[in-house]
Amino acid sequence: FGNYVEGARRQSDLNQAYDALMDLAGIIGVPPKALSLNGELGLAFGARGKGGKGAFAAHYERDTIVINLTKNAGAGSLAHEWWHSLDNYFSRMRNDPTSYLTDKAYERGEGVRPEMVRAFANVMAAIKSTGLRERSRNLDKRRTKDYWSTNVEMSARAFESYVIAKLQDEQFSNDY
């Protein structure tokens, strides 16, 4: 927890993150413990960013394997950031800790089952066949370098939308 996250807020954030992670585990059909990615994934609340204008609501740190949810805007980002951590997890399994599998989904490499590599490649092929790619490119026209249209970002946004849709299918919602 960051210094500016008050005591009562800390418990509330923990409770909401727990509920969101339990919902996520149910949606993707894995035991809740699996979300920790072999116990490697950390979760921070308002502790690892600078805040202010233009700051991200949340982010995943590949080098420390931590998801940070900002104090004021982090709620709503957990599924998106968890996908980044999973994407990086499989890249780390291939001894490429600073990359993401979605960036190199067609490369085989040791440490990841071929079925998983194919699954990621299929996800990226499906994403690239939708309007998401063009919408993302349009967003990037306002930037100096691509962000929204990168495989890493498009896949996380698609996963986030998938989780929301699956919850709605079950007549649930969780905006954390």
mmCIF file with all atom_site columns, C-alpha atoms in Angstrom:
data_model
loop_
_atom_site.group_PDB
_atom_site.id
_atom_site.type_symbol
_atom_site.label_atom_id
_atom_site.label_alt_id
_atom_site.label_comp_id
_atom_site.label_asym_id
_atom_site.label_entity_id
_atom_site.label_seq_id
_atom_site.pdbx_PDB_ins_code
_atom_site.Cartn_x
_atom_site.Cartn_y
_atom_site.Cartn_z
_atom_site.occupancy
_atom_site.B_iso_or_equiv
_atom_site.pdbx_formal_charge
_atom_site.auth_seq_id
_atom_site.auth_comp_id
_atom_site.auth_asym_id
_atom_site.auth_atom_id
_atom_site.pdbx_PDB_model_num
ATOM 1   C CA . PHE A 1 1   ? 0.000   0.000   0.000   1.00 0.00 ? 1   PHE A CA 1
ATOM 2   C CA . GLY A 1 2   ? 1.161   3.487   -0.803  1.00 0.00 ? 2   GLY A CA 1
ATOM 3   C CA . ASN A 1 3   ? 1.556   6.021   1.970   1.00 0.00 ? 3   ASN A CA 1
ATOM 4   C CA . TYR A 1 4   ? -1.513  7.943   0.805   1.00 0.00 ? 4   TYR A CA 1
ATOM 5   C CA . VAL A 1 5   ? -3.878  4.966   0.958   1.00 0.00 ? 5   VAL A CA 1
ATOM 6   C CA . GLU A 1 6   ? -5.717  5.415   4.253   1.00 0.00 ? 6   GLU A CA 1
ATOM 7   C CA . GLY A 1 7   ? -6.241  2.554   6.720   1.00 0.00 ? 7   GLY A CA 1
ATOM 8   C CA . ALA A 1 8   ? -9.955  2.036   6.106   1.00 0.00 ? 8   ALA A CA 1
ATOM 9   C CA . ARG A 1 9   ? -9.416  2.326   2.364   1.00 0.00 ? 9   ARG A CA 1
ATOM 10  C CA . ARG A 1 10  ? -6.809  -0.436  2.512   1.00 0.00 ? 10  ARG A CA 1
ATOM 11  C CA . GLN A 1 11  ? -9.299  -3.005  3.806   1.00 0.00 ? 11  GLN A CA 1
ATOM 12  C CA . SER A 1 12  ? -11.882 -1.925  1.257   1.00 0.00 ? 12  SER A CA 1
ATOM 13  C CA . ASP A 1 13  ? -9.376  -2.249  -1.596  1.00 0.00 ? 13  ASP A CA 1
ATOM 14  C CA . LEU A 1 14  ? -8.335  -5.702  -0.388  1.00 0.00 ? 14  LEU A CA 1
ATOM 15  C CA . ASN A 1 15  ? -11.948 -6.861  -0.148  1.00 0.00 ? 15  ASN A CA 1
ATOM 16  C CA . GLN A 1 16  ? -12.803 -5.572  -3.617  1.00 0.00 ? 16  GLN A CA 1
ATOM 17  C CA . ALA A 1 17  ? -9.651  -7.044  -5.167  1.00 0.00 ? 17  ALA A CA 1
ATOM 18  C CA . TYR A 1 18  ? -10.397 -10.404 -3.518  1.00 0.00 ? 18  TYR A CA 1
ATOM 19  C CA . ASP A 1 19  ? -13.946 -10.426 -4.885  1.00 0.00 ? 19  ASP A CA 1
ATOM 20  C CA . ALA A 1 20  ? -12.733 -9.420  -8.348  1.00 0.00 ? 20  ALA A CA 1
ATOM 21  C CA . LEU A 1 21  ? -10.056 -12.111 -8.378  1.00 0.00 ? 21  LEU A CA 1
ATOM 22  C CA . MET A 1 22  ? -12.568 -14.745 -7.272  1.00 0.00 ? 22  MET A CA 1
ATOM 23  C CA . ASP A 1 23  ? -14.902 -13.638 -10.066 1.00 0.00 ? 23  ASP A CA 1
ATOM 24  C CA . LEU A 1 24  ? -12.014 -13.749 -12.545 1.00 0.00 ? 24  LEU A CA 1
ATOM 25  C CA . ALA A 1 25  ? -11.056 -17.275 -11.492 1.00 0.00 ? 25  ALA A CA 1
ATOM 26  C CA . GLY A 1 26  ? -14.646 -18.392 -11.971 1.00 0.00 ? 26  GLY A CA 1
ATOM 27  C CA . ILE A 1 27  ? -14.943 -16.786 -15.398 1.00 0.00 ? 27  ILE A CA 1
ATOM 28  C CA . ILE A 1 28  ? -11.765 -18.323 -16.790 1.00 0.00 ? 28  ILE A CA 1
ATOM 29  C CA . GLY A 1 29  ? -12.301 -21.638 -14.996 1.00 0.00 ? 29  GLY A CA 1
ATOM 30  C CA . VAL A 1 30  ? -9.152  -21.908 -12.912 1.00 0.00 ? 30  VAL A CA 1
ATOM 31  C CA . PRO A 1 31  ? -8.603  -22.377 -9.171  1.00 0.00 ? 31  PRO A CA 1
ATOM 32  C CA . PRO A 1 32  ? -8.181  -18.960 -7.500  1.00 0.00 ? 32  PRO A CA 1
ATOM 33  C CA . LYS A 1 33  ? -4.641  -19.877 -6.456  1.00 0.00 ? 33  LYS A CA 1
ATOM 34  C CA . ALA A 1 34  ? -3.675  -20.173 -10.133 1.00 0.00 ? 34  ALA A CA 1
ATOM 35  C CA . LEU A 1 35  ? -4.170  -16.405 -10.550 1.00 0.00 ? 35  LEU A CA 1
ATOM 36  C CA . SER A 1 36  ? -0.994  -15.848 -8.530  1.00 0.00 ? 36  SER A CA 1
ATOM 37  C CA . LEU A 1 37  ? 1.018   -17.390 -11.390 1.00 0.00 ? 37  LEU A CA 1
ATOM 38  C CA . ASN A 1 38  ? 2.892   -19.847 -9.168  1.00 0.00 ? 38  ASN A CA 1
ATOM 39  C CA . GLY A 1 39  ? 2.926   -17.366 -6.311  1.00 0.00 ? 39  GLY A CA 1
ATOM 40  C CA . GLU A 1 40  ? 5.047   -14.888 -8.285  1.00 0.00 ? 40  GLU A CA 1
ATOM 41  C CA . LEU A 1 41  ? 2.477   -12.132 -8.880  1.00 0.00 ? 41  LEU A CA 1
ATOM 42  C CA . GLY A 1 42  ? 2.258   -9.236  -6.440  1.00 0.00 ? 42  GLY A CA 1
ATOM 43  C CA . LEU A 1 43  ? -0.508  -6.684  -6.058  1.00 0.00 ? 43  LEU A CA 1
ATOM 44  C CA . ALA A 1 44  ? 0.049   -3.088  -4.957  1.00 0.00 ? 44  ALA A CA 1
ATOM 45  C CA . PHE A 1 45  ? -2.487  -0.407  -4.174  1.00 0.00 ? 45  PHE A CA 1
ATOM 46  C CA . GLY A 1 46  ? -1.478  3.168   -4.878  1.00 0.00 ? 46  GLY A CA 1
ATOM 47  C CA . ALA A 1 47  ? 2.148   2.317   -4.191  1.00 0.00 ? 47  ALA A CA 1
ATOM 48  C CA . ARG A 1 48  ? 4.134   2.250   -7.409  1.00 0.00 ? 48  ARG A CA 1
ATOM 49  C CA . GLY A 1 49  ? 3.184   5.237   -9.521  1.00 0.00 ? 49  GLY A CA 1
ATOM 50  C CA . LYS A 1 50  ? 3.533   8.978   -9.579  1.00 0.00 ? 50  LYS A CA 1
ATOM 51  C CA . GLY A 1 51  ? -0.093  9.931   -10.248 1.00 0.00 ? 51  GLY A CA 1
ATOM 52  C CA . GLY A 1 52  ? -1.075  13.269  -11.694 1.00 0.00 ? 52  GLY A CA 1
ATOM 53  C CA . LYS A 1 53  ? -2.283  14.290  -15.130 1.00 0.00 ? 53  LYS A CA 1
ATOM 54  C CA . GLY A 1 54  ? -1.789  11.648  -17.803 1.00 0.00 ? 54  GLY A CA 1
ATOM 55  C CA . ALA A 1 55  ? -0.914  8.887   -15.329 1.00 0.00 ? 55  ALA A CA 1
ATOM 56  C CA . PHE A 1 56  ? -2.201  5.388   -15.983 1.00 0.00 ? 56  PHE A CA 1
ATOM 57  C CA . ALA A 1 57  ? -5.034  4.063   -13.814 1.00 0.00 ? 57  ALA A CA 1
ATOM 58  C CA . ALA A 1 58  ? -3.003  0.921   -13.268 1.00 0.00 ? 58  ALA A CA 1
ATOM 59  C CA . HIS A 1 59  ? 0.026   -0.842  -14.655 1.00 0.00 ? 59  HIS A CA 1
ATOM 60  C CA . TYR A 1 60  ? 1.878   -4.134  -14.653 1.00 0.00 ? 60  TYR A CA 1
ATOM 61  C CA . GLU A 1 61  ? 5.621   -4.173  -13.945 1.00 0.00 ? 61  GLU A CA 1
ATOM 62  C CA . ARG A 1 62  ? 7.469   -6.949  -15.779 1.00 0.00 ? 62  ARG A CA 1
ATOM 63  C CA . ASP A 1 63  ? 10.665  -6.572  -13.798 1.00 0.00 ? 63  ASP A CA 1
ATOM 64  C CA . THR A 1 64  ? 9.041   -6.890  -10.367 1.00 0.00 ? 64  THR A CA 1
ATOM 65  C CA . ILE A 1 65  ? 5.986   -8.940  -11.428 1.00 0.00 ? 65  ILE A CA 1
ATOM 66  C CA . VAL A 1 66  ? 3.562   -6.577  -9.707  1.00 0.00 ? 66  VAL A CA 1
ATOM 67  C CA . ILE A 1 67  ? 0.192   -5.128  -10.647 1.00 0.00 ? 67  ILE A CA 1
ATOM 68  C CA . ASN A 1 68  ? -0.279  -1.626  -9.264  1.00 0.00 ? 68  ASN A CA 1
ATOM 69  C CA . LEU A 1 69  ? -3.776  -0.200  -8.989  1.00 0.00 ? 69  LEU A CA 1
ATOM 70  C CA . THR A 1 70  ? -3.699  3.534   -8.386  1.00 0.00 ? 70  THR A CA 1
ATOM 71  C CA . LYS A 1 71  ? -5.561  4.954   -5.431  1.00 0.00 ? 71  LYS A CA 1
ATOM 72  C CA . ASN A 1 72  ? -7.943  7.154   -7.394  1.00 0.00 ? 72  ASN A CA 1
ATOM 73  C CA . ALA A 1 73  ? -8.424  5.324   -10.678 1.00 0.00 ? 73  ALA A CA 1
ATOM 74  C CA . GLY A 1 74  ? -7.164  1.735   -10.316 1.00 0.00 ? 74  GLY A CA 1
ATOM 75  C CA . ALA A 1 75  ? -10.554 0.153   -9.718  1.00 0.00 ? 75  ALA A CA 1
ATOM 76  C CA . GLY A 1 76  ? -11.768 -1.365  -12.964 1.00 0.00 ? 76  GLY A CA 1
ATOM 77  C CA . SER A 1 77  ? -8.319  -2.332  -14.221 1.00 0.00 ? 77  SER A CA 1
ATOM 78  C CA . LEU A 1 78  ? -7.605  -5.612  -12.475 1.00 0.00 ? 78  LEU A CA 1
ATOM 79  C CA . ALA A 1 79  ? -8.606  -8.041  -15.265 1.00 0.00 ? 79  ALA A CA 1
ATOM 80  C CA . HIS A 1 80  ? -6.747  -5.962  -17.847 1.00 0.00 ? 80  HIS A CA 1
ATOM 81  C CA . GLU A 1 81  ? -3.549  -5.861  -15.798 1.00 0.00 ? 81  GLU A CA 1
ATOM 82  C CA . TRP A 1 82  ? -3.845  -9.511  -14.821 1.00 0.00 ? 82  TRP A CA 1
ATOM 83  C CA . TRP A 1 83  ? -3.859  -10.394 -18.533 1.00 0.00 ? 83  TRP A CA 1
ATOM 84  C CA . HIS A 1 84  ? -0.603  -8.447  -18.939 1.00 0.00 ? 84  HIS A CA 1
ATOM 85  C CA . SER A 1 85  ? 0.870   -10.489 -16.083 1.00 0.00 ? 85  SER A CA 1
ATOM 86  C CA . LEU A 1 86  ? -0.266  -13.770 -17.666 1.00 0.00 ? 86  LEU A CA 1
ATOM 87  C CA . ASP A 1 87  ? 1.061   -12.707 -21.053 1.00 0.00 ? 87  ASP A CA 1
ATOM 88  C CA . ASN A 1 88  ? 4.427   -11.890 -19.480 1.00 0.00 ? 88  ASN A CA 1
ATOM 89  C CA . TYR A 1 89  ? 4.354   -15.090 -17.384 1.00 0.00 ? 89  TYR A CA 1
ATOM 90  C CA . PHE A 1 90  ? 4.416   -17.261 -20.490 1.00 0.00 ? 90  PHE A CA 1
ATOM 91  C CA . SER A 1 91  ? 7.169   -15.158 -21.979 1.00 0.00 ? 91  SER A CA 1
ATOM 92  C CA . ARG A 1 92  ? 9.175   -15.584 -18.767 1.00 0.00 ? 92  ARG A CA 1
ATOM 93  C CA . MET A 1 93  ? 8.663   -19.346 -19.088 1.00 0.00 ? 93  MET A CA 1
ATOM 94  C CA . ARG A 1 94  ? 10.491  -19.060 -22.429 1.00 0.00 ? 94  ARG A CA 1
ATOM 95  C CA . ASN A 1 95  ? 13.387  -17.244 -20.706 1.00 0.00 ? 95  ASN A CA 1
ATOM 96  C CA . ASP A 1 96  ? 12.314  -13.905 -22.168 1.00 0.00 ? 96  ASP A CA 1
ATOM 97  C CA . PRO A 1 97  ? 11.322  -12.019 -18.982 1.00 0.00 ? 97  PRO A CA 1
ATOM 98  C CA . THR A 1 98  ? 11.005  -8.554  -20.515 1.00 0.00 ? 98  THR A CA 1
ATOM 99  C CA . SER A 1 99  ? 8.630   -9.539  -23.312 1.00 0.00 ? 99  SER A CA 1
ATOM 100 C CA . TYR A 1 100 ? 5.081   -10.786 -23.760 1.00 0.00 ? 100 TYR A CA 1
ATOM 101 C CA . LEU A 1 101 ? 3.872   -13.928 -25.497 1.00 0.00 ? 101 LEU A CA 1
ATOM 102 C CA . THR A 1 102 ? 1.386   -11.894 -27.559 1.00 0.00 ? 102 THR A CA 1
ATOM 103 C CA . ASP A 1 103 ? 4.339   -10.085 -29.136 1.00 0.00 ? 103 ASP A CA 1
ATOM 104 C CA . LYS A 1 104 ? 5.958   -13.367 -30.141 1.00 0.00 ? 104 LYS A CA 1
ATOM 105 C CA . ALA A 1 105 ? 2.992   -15.702 -30.251 1.00 0.00 ? 105 ALA A CA 1
ATOM 106 C CA . TYR A 1 106 ? 4.189   -17.457 -33.383 1.00 0.00 ? 106 TYR A CA 1
ATOM 107 C CA . GLU A 1 107 ? 7.621   -18.345 -32.040 1.00 0.00 ? 107 GLU A CA 1
ATOM 108 C CA . ARG A 1 108 ? 7.965   -21.740 -30.403 1.00 0.00 ? 108 ARG A CA 1
ATOM 109 C CA . GLY A 1 109 ? 10.691  -21.539 -27.788 1.00 0.00 ? 109 GLY A CA 1
ATOM 110 C CA . GLU A 1 110 ? 11.263  -23.820 -24.838 1.00 0.00 ? 110 GLU A CA 1
ATOM 111 C CA . GLY A 1 111 ? 9.291   -23.745 -21.620 1.00 0.00 ? 111 GLY A CA 1
ATOM 112 C CA . VAL A 1 112 ? 5.760   -23.284 -22.991 1.00 0.00 ? 112 VAL A CA 1
ATOM 113 C CA . ARG A 1 113 ? 3.570   -26.066 -24.317 1.00 0.00 ? 113 ARG A CA 1
ATOM 114 C CA . PRO A 1 114 ? 2.909   -25.830 -28.078 1.00 0.00 ? 114 PRO A CA 1
ATOM 115 C CA . GLU A 1 115 ? -0.845  -25.810 -27.355 1.00 0.00 ? 115 GLU A CA 1
ATOM 116 C CA . MET A 1 116 ? -0.458  -22.611 -25.338 1.00 0.00 ? 116 MET A CA 1
ATOM 117 C CA . VAL A 1 117 ? 1.662   -20.949 -28.009 1.00 0.00 ? 117 VAL A CA 1
ATOM 118 C CA . ARG A 1 118 ? -1.004  -21.837 -30.590 1.00 0.00 ? 118 ARG A CA 1
ATOM 119 C CA . ALA A 1 119 ? -3.770  -20.551 -28.308 1.00 0.00 ? 119 ALA A CA 1
ATOM 120 C CA . PHE A 1 120 ? -2.048  -17.169 -27.969 1.00 0.00 ? 120 PHE A CA 1
ATOM 121 C CA . ALA A 1 121 ? -1.445  -17.041 -31.730 1.00 0.00 ? 121 ALA A CA 1
ATOM 122 C CA . ASN A 1 122 ? -5.126  -17.820 -32.318 1.00 0.00 ? 122 ASN A CA 1
ATOM 123 C CA . VAL A 1 123 ? -6.192  -15.097 -29.894 1.00 0.00 ? 123 VAL A CA 1
ATOM 124 C CA . MET A 1 124 ? -4.024  -12.563 -31.711 1.00 0.00 ? 124 MET A CA 1
ATOM 125 C CA . ALA A 1 125 ? -5.329  -13.675 -35.117 1.00 0.00 ? 125 ALA A CA 1
ATOM 126 C CA . ALA A 1 126 ? -8.917  -13.284 -33.878 1.00 0.00 ? 126 ALA A CA 1
ATOM 127 C CA . ILE A 1 127 ? -8.220  -9.831  -32.426 1.00 0.00 ? 127 ILE A CA 1
ATOM 128 C CA . LYS A 1 128 ? -6.576  -8.664  -35.646 1.00 0.00 ? 128 LYS A CA 1
ATOM 129 C CA . SER A 1 129 ? -9.641  -9.756  -37.641 1.00 0.00 ? 129 SER A CA 1
ATOM 130 C CA . THR A 1 130 ? -11.921 -7.379  -35.706 1.00 0.00 ? 130 THR A CA 1
ATOM 131 C CA . GLY A 1 131 ? -12.485 -3.644  -35.735 1.00 0.00 ? 131 GLY A CA 1
ATOM 132 C CA . LEU A 1 132 ? -10.381 -3.332  -32.583 1.00 0.00 ? 132 LEU A CA 1
ATOM 133 C CA . ARG A 1 133 ? -7.205  -3.153  -34.629 1.00 0.00 ? 133 ARG A CA 1
ATOM 134 C CA . GLU A 1 134 ? -8.394  -0.216  -36.774 1.00 0.00 ? 134 GLU A CA 1
ATOM 135 C CA . ARG A 1 135 ? -9.888  1.643   -33.798 1.00 0.00 ? 135 ARG A CA 1
ATOM 136 C CA . SER A 1 136 ? -6.611  1.192   -31.944 1.00 0.00 ? 136 SER A CA 1
ATOM 137 C CA . ARG A 1 137 ? -4.613  2.499   -34.890 1.00 0.00 ? 137 ARG A CA 1
ATOM 138 C CA . ASN A 1 138 ? -6.835  5.573   -34.986 1.00 0.00 ? 138 ASN A CA 1
ATOM 139 C CA . LEU A 1 139 ? -6.174  6.214   -31.304 1.00 0.00 ? 139 LEU A CA 1
ATOM 140 C CA . ASP A 1 140 ? -2.439  5.931   -31.935 1.00 0.00 ? 140 ASP A CA 1
ATOM 141 C CA . LYS A 1 141 ? -2.552  8.728   -34.519 1.00 0.00 ? 141 LYS A CA 1
ATOM 142 C CA . ARG A 1 142 ? -2.570  11.141  -31.570 1.00 0.00 ? 142 ARG A CA 1
ATOM 143 C CA . ARG A 1 143 ? 0.586   9.626   -30.082 1.00 0.00 ? 143 ARG A CA 1
ATOM 144 C CA . THR A 1 144 ? 4.248   9.766   -30.993 1.00 0.00 ? 144 THR A CA 1
ATOM 145 C CA . LYS A 1 145 ? 4.560   5.969   -30.939 1.00 0.00 ? 145 LYS A CA 1
ATOM 146 C CA . ASP A 1 146 ? 2.127   3.059   -31.065 1.00 0.00 ? 146 ASP A CA 1
ATOM 147 C CA . TYR A 1 147 ? 0.512   2.024   -27.816 1.00 0.00 ? 147 TYR A CA 1
ATOM 148 C CA . TRP A 1 148 ? -3.153  1.173   -28.301 1.00 0.00 ? 148 TRP A CA 1
ATOM 149 C CA . SER A 1 149 ? -2.483  -0.913  -31.428 1.00 0.00 ? 149 SER A CA 1
ATOM 150 C CA . THR A 1 150 ? 0.268   -3.062  -29.932 1.00 0.00 ? 150 THR A CA 1
ATOM 151 C CA . ASN A 1 151 ? -0.495  -6.756  -29.542 1.00 0.00 ? 151 ASN A CA 1
ATOM 152 C CA . VAL A 1 152 ? 0.090   -6.469  -25.807 1.00 0.00 ? 152 VAL A CA 1
ATOM 153 C CA . GLU A 1 153 ? -2.447  -3.695  -25.327 1.00 0.00 ? 153 GLU A CA 1
ATOM 154 C CA . MET A 1 154 ? -5.075  -4.966  -27.756 1.00 0.00 ? 154 MET A CA 1
ATOM 155 C CA . SER A 1 155 ? -5.025  -8.416  -26.142 1.00 0.00 ? 155 SER A CA 1
ATOM 156 C CA . ALA A 1 156 ? -5.418  -6.965  -22.635 1.00 0.00 ? 156 ALA A CA 1
ATOM 157 C CA . ARG A 1 157 ? -8.320  -4.797  -23.761 1.00 0.00 ? 157 ARG A CA 1
ATOM 158 C CA . ALA A 1 158 ? -9.945  -7.777  -25.465 1.00 0.00 ? 158 ALA A CA 1
ATOM 159 C CA . PHE A 1 159 ? -9.507  -9.910  -22.341 1.00 0.00 ? 159 PHE A CA 1
ATOM 160 C CA . GLU A 1 160 ? -11.000 -7.176  -20.168 1.00 0.00 ? 160 GLU A CA 1
ATOM 161 C CA . SER A 1 161 ? -14.031 -6.999  -22.486 1.00 0.00 ? 161 SER A CA 1
ATOM 162 C CA . TYR A 1 162 ? -14.329 -10.785 -22.458 1.00 0.00 ? 162 TYR A CA 1
ATOM 163 C CA . VAL A 1 163 ? -14.444 -10.870 -18.652 1.00 0.00 ? 163 VAL A CA 1
ATOM 164 C CA . ILE A 1 164 ? -17.082 -8.132  -18.549 1.00 0.00 ? 164 ILE A CA 1
ATOM 165 C CA . ALA A 1 165 ? -19.205 -9.939  -21.159 1.00 0.00 ? 165 ALA A CA 1
ATOM 166 C CA . LYS A 1 166 ? -18.919 -13.311 -19.402 1.00 0.00 ? 166 LYS A CA 1
ATOM 167 C CA . LEU A 1 167 ? -19.977 -11.754 -16.105 1.00 0.00 ? 167 LEU A CA 1
ATOM 168 C CA . GLN A 1 168 ? -22.944 -10.137 -17.846 1.00 0.00 ? 168 GLN A CA 1
ATOM 169 C CA . ASP A 1 169 ? -23.868 -13.498 -19.395 1.00 0.00 ? 169 ASP A CA 1
ATOM 170 C CA . GLU A 1 170 ? -24.156 -14.831 -15.855 1.00 0.00 ? 170 GLU A CA 1
ATOM 171 C CA . GLN A 1 171 ? -26.048 -11.693 -14.779 1.00 0.00 ? 171 GLN A CA 1
ATOM 172 C CA . PHE A 1 172 ? -23.197 -10.492 -12.617 1.00 0.00 ? 172 PHE A CA 1
ATOM 173 C CA . SER A 1 173 ? -20.966 -7.482  -12.730 1.00 0.00 ? 173 SER A CA 1
ATOM 174 C CA . ASN A 1 174 ? -17.800 -6.438  -11.004 1.00 0.00 ? 174 ASN A CA 1
ATOM 175 C CA . ASP A 1 175 ? -16.322 -3.071  -11.809 1.00 0.00 ? 175 ASP A CA 1
ATOM 176 C CA . TYR A 1 176 ? -13.117 -3.615  -9.871  1.00 0.00 ? 176 TYR A CA 1
#
